[in-house]
Amino acid sequence: MRSDIPVMISAERIQQRVDELGHEIASVYQGRPITIVGVLTGCLVFLADLIRRLDFPLKIALVQASSYRGAATTPGQLHVQDELLPDLNGRHILLLDDILDSGQTLHYMVEHLRKNGAATVRVAVLLRKLGRQKVALEPDFRGFDIPDEFVVGYGLDYNDEYRNLPFIGMLPPDSR
Ligand code: IMP
Ligand code: MG
């Protein structure tokens, strides 16, 4: 299965970049406690790798966001389930997602967290797809800018599969 998928970003490059992101994040927060809010399900691998590089007090919270899209990347209507979110009043929030595509999900979540009393909200994404943003949103931390290709692996899925690939790969159109 893996051999069919061309590698866009190798596992080694991802690990190296996540190391660097860990340092960037630590230097911004200067030891202040944060809550990382991960957007399920795509954030899971990135979240697990990143938190082990952060040596200061942090909590983890999760939300589920889905865009009801079909096979392709056309965004549909956004559906957010935030029942798992704890009280975030006064907390410094780092909102974490796998990829910034249209920006719809993260834009909504930033507003939602602010309304719920977060002291600050910053955004970290592993990937940003160039030329796709419909909503102005500049991530505070970003791993890689990528071209407008459908990618899988390292948490990203196609129909809920391929999340376990250790690299970011380009899913060929005939596999969709
Ligand atoms: P946005 O709201 O359009 O920015 O959508 C972001 C969400 O769409 C991400 O959290 C992913 O779940 C999904 N997504 C966007 N592009 C891709 C892709 O190339 N591969 C897998 N999932 C993607
Ligand atoms: Mg997602």
Coordinates of N, CA and C and ligand atoms in Angstrom, one line a residue, residues 39-40 42 65 97-98, ligand 2:
V39 N -7.6 19.5 16.7 CA -8.8 19.2 15.9 C -8.8 17.8 15.4
L40 N -9.7 17.0 15.9 CA -9.7 15.6 15.5 C -10.2 15.4 14.0
G42 N -7.4 14.5 12.3 CA -6.2 14.6 11.6 C -5.0 15.1 12.4
A65 N -14.0 18.2 14.2 CA -14.5 19.1 13.1 C -14.5 18.3 11.9
D97 N -4.0 21.8 14.1 CA -4.6 21.0 13.1 C -3.5 20.5 12.1
D98 N -3.9 19.5 11.4 CA -3.0 18.9 10.4 C -2.7 19.8 9.2
Ligands
MG2 MG -9.3 17.9 9.9

